[in-house]
Tab-separated table of C-alpha atoms in Angstrom:
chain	number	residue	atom	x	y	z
A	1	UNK	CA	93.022	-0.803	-25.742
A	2	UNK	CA	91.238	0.434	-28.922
A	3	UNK	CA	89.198	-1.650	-30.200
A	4	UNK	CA	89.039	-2.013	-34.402
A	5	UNK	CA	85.381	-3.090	-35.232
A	6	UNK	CA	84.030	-4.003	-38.698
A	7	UNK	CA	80.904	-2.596	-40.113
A	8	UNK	CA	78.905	-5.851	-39.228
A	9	UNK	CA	79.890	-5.625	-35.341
A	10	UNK	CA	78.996	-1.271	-35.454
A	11	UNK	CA	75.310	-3.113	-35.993
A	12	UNK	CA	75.895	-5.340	-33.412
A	13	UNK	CA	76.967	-3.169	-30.871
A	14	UNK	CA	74.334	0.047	-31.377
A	15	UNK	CA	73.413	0.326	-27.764
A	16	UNK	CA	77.251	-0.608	-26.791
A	17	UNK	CA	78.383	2.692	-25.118
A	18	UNK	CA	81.669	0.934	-23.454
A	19	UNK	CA	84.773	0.609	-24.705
A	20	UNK	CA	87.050	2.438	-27.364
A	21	UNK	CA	86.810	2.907	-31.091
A	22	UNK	CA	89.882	3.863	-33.525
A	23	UNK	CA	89.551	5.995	-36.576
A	24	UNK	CA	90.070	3.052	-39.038
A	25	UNK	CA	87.047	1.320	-37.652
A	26	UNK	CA	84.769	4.129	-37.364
A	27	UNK	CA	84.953	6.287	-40.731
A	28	UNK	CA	83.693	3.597	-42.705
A	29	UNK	CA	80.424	2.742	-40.584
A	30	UNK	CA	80.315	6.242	-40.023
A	31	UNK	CA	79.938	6.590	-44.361
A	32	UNK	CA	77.787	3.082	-44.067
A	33	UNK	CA	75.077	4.917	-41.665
A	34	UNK	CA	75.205	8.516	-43.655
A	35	UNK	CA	73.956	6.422	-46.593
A	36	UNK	CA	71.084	4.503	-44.255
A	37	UNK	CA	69.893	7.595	-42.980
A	38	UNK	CA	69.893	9.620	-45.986
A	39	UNK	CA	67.884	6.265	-47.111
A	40	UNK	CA	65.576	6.760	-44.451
A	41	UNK	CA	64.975	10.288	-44.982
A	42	UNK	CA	64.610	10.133	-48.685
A	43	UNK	CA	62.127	6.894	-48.039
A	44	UNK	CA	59.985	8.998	-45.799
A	45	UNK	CA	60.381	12.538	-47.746
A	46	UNK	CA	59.382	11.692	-51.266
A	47	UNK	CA	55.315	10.177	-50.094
A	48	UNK	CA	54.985	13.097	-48.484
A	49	UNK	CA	55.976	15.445	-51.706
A	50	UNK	CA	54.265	12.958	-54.014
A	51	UNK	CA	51.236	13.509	-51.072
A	52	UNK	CA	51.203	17.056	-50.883
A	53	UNK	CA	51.757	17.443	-54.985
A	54	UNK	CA	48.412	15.251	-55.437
A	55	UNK	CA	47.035	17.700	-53.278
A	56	UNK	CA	48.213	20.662	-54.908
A	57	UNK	CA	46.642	19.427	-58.422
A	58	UNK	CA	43.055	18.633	-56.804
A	59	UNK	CA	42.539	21.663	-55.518
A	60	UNK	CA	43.890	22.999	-59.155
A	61	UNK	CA	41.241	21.352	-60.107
A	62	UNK	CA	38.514	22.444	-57.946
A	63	UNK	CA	39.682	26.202	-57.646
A	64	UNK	CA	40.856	27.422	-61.050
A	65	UNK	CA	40.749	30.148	-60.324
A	66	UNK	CA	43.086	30.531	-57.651
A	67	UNK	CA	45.865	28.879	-59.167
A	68	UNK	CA	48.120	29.398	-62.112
A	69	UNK	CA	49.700	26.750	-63.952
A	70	UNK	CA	52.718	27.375	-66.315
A	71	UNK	CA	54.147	24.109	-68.090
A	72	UNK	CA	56.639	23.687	-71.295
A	73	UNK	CA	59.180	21.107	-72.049
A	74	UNK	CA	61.369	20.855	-69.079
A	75	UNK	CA	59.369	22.485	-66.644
A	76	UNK	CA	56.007	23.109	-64.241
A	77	UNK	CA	54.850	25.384	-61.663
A	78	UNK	CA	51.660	26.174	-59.955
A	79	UNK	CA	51.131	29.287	-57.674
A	80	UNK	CA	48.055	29.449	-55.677
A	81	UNK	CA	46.606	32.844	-54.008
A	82	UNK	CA	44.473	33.158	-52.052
A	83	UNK	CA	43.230	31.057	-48.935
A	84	UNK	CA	43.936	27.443	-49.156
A	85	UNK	CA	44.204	24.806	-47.680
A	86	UNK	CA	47.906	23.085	-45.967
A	87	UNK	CA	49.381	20.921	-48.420
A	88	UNK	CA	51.813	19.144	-46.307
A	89	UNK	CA	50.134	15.964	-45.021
A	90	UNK	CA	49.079	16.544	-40.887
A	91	UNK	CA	52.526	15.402	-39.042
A	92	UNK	CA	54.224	14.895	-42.293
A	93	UNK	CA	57.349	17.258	-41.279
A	94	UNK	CA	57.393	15.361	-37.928
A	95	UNK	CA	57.214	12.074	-39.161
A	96	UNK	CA	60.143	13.096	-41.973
A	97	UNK	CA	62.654	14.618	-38.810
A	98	UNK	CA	61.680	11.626	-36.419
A	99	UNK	CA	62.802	9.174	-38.467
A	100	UNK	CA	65.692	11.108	-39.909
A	101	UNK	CA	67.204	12.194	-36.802
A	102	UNK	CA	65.621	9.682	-34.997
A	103	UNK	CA	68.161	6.676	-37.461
A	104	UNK	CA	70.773	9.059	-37.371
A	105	UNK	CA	70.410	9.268	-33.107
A	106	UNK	CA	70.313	5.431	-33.199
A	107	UNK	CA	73.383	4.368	-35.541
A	108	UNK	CA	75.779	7.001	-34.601
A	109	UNK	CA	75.404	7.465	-30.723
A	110	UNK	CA	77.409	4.552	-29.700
A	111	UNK	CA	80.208	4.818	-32.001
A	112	UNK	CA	80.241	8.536	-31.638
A	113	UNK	CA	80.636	7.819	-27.646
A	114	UNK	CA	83.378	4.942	-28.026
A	115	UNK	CA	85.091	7.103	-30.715
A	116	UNK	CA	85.566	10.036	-28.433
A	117	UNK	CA	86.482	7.740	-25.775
A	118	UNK	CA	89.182	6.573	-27.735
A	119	UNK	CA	90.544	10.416	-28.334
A	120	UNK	CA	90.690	10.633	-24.960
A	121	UNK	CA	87.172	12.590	-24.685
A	122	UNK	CA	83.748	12.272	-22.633
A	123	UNK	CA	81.278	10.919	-24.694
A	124	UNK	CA	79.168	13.428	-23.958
A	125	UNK	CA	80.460	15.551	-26.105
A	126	UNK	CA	78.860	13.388	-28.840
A	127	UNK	CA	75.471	15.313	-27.584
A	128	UNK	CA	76.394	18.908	-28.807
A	129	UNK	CA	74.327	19.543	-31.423
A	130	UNK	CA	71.488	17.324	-30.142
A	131	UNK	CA	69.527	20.753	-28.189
A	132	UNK	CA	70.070	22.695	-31.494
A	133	UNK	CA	68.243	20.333	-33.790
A	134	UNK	CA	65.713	19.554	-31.307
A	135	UNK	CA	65.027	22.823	-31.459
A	136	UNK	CA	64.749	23.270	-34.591
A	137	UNK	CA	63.022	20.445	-35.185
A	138	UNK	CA	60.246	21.284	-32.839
A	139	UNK	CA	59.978	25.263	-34.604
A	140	UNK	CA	60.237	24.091	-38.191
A	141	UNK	CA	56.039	22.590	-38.306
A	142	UNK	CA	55.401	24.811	-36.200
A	143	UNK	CA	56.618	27.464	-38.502
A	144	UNK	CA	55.713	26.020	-41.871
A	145	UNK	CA	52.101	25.571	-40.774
A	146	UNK	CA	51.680	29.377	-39.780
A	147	UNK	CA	53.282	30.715	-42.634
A	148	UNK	CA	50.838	32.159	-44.889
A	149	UNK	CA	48.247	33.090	-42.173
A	150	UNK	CA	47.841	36.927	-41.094
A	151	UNK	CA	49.238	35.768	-37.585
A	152	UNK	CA	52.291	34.377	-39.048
A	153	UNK	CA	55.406	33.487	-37.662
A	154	UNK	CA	56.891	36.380	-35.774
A	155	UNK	CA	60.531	37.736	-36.990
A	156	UNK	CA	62.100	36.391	-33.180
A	157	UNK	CA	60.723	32.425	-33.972
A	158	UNK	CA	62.344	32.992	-37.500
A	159	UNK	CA	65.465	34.011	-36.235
A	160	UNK	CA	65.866	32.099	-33.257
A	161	UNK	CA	65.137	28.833	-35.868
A	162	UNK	CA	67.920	30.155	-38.170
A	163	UNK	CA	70.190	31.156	-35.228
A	164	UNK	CA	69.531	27.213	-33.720
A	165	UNK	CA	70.435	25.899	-37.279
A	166	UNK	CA	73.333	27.791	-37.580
A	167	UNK	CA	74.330	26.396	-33.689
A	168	UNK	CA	73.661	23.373	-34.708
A	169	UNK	CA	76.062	23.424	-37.974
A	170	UNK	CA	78.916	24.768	-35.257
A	171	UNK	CA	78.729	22.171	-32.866
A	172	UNK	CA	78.383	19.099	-35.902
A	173	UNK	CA	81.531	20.689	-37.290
A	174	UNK	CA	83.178	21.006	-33.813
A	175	UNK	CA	81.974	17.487	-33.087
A	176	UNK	CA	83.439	15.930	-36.524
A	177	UNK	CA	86.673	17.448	-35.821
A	178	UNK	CA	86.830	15.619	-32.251
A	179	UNK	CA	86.203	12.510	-33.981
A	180	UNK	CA	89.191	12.668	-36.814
A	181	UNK	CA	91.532	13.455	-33.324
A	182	UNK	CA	94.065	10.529	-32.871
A	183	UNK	CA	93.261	8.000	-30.035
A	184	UNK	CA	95.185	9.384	-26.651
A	185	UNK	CA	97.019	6.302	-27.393
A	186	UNK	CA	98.737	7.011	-30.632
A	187	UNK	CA	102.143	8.390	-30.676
A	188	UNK	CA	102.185	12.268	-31.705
């Protein structure tokens, strides 16, 4: 029998991989946890911009003359040539996707498996896109902390990250469209 949960018992049951979930139940935690770990992400995203932006402007201020600075109402760049140094705090990408994907791993795997269940699904299927954005998420330092050096990334890491990204798109869509099915229950 499907079970219908409220938002308070989705927190409850996180690491609750048994039973079955209906659609009524798990849409709205489903909104509840986007919010939490778009939260999360923005709570550990904006230090590390505010970081890497106090970084930028001291080493405006030590090397003027690698770096131009264009302001007016409205707006403000700075380009820098030449060498310099990384202005992404050391792990700061890897801290930002652990604890993105890392929430979004945690609040969604045990509804996604019950919910799938439910459709008359293994809940495996709930770990589709999981190789693609682990992946990606292993490439993406790896590639933002080569680019600008003369041994760059090479075209085949670039593409194989854009190629993993656009996997991993596929198999989210596939995977939200085996969640709306009705439960192998309902009638047609």
């Amino acid at each position: 029998m499907t079970s219908t949960l409220s938002i308070a018992d989705h927190f409850r049951r996180l690491l609750d991989f048994s039973g079955r979930e209906d659609r009524a139940s798990f849409w709205p935690f489903a909104g509840v946890a986007f919010g939490i770990v778009m939260s999360i992400g923005i709570l550990t995203f904006v230090p590390m911009v505010l970081q890497a932006m106090a970084a930028m402007q001291e080493f405006a201020a030590q090397n003027p003359d690698q770096v131009t600075i264009k302001s007016g109402p409205g707006h403000y760049s700075m380009a820098v040539s030449g060498e310099h140094p990384g202005f992404i705090p050391e792990g700061g990408l890897l801290l930002y996707l652990g604890t993105t994907f890392g929430s979004a791993i945690l609040l969604y795997a045990a509804a996604v498996a019950r919910r799938l269940r439910d459709a008359g699904l293994t809940p495996w299927l709930g770990a589709l896109p999981l190789p693609f954005i682990a992946y990606s998420s292993i490439q993406m330092p790896r590639l933002f902390a080569s680019a600008g050096q003369a041994d760059g990334p090479g075209t085949a890491v670039i593409l194989s990250v854009f190629f993993s990204n656009f996997l991993y798109m596929a198999a989210l869509g596939i995977l939200v469209f085996l969640l709306v099915k009705k439960s192998s229950h309902e009638a047609g």
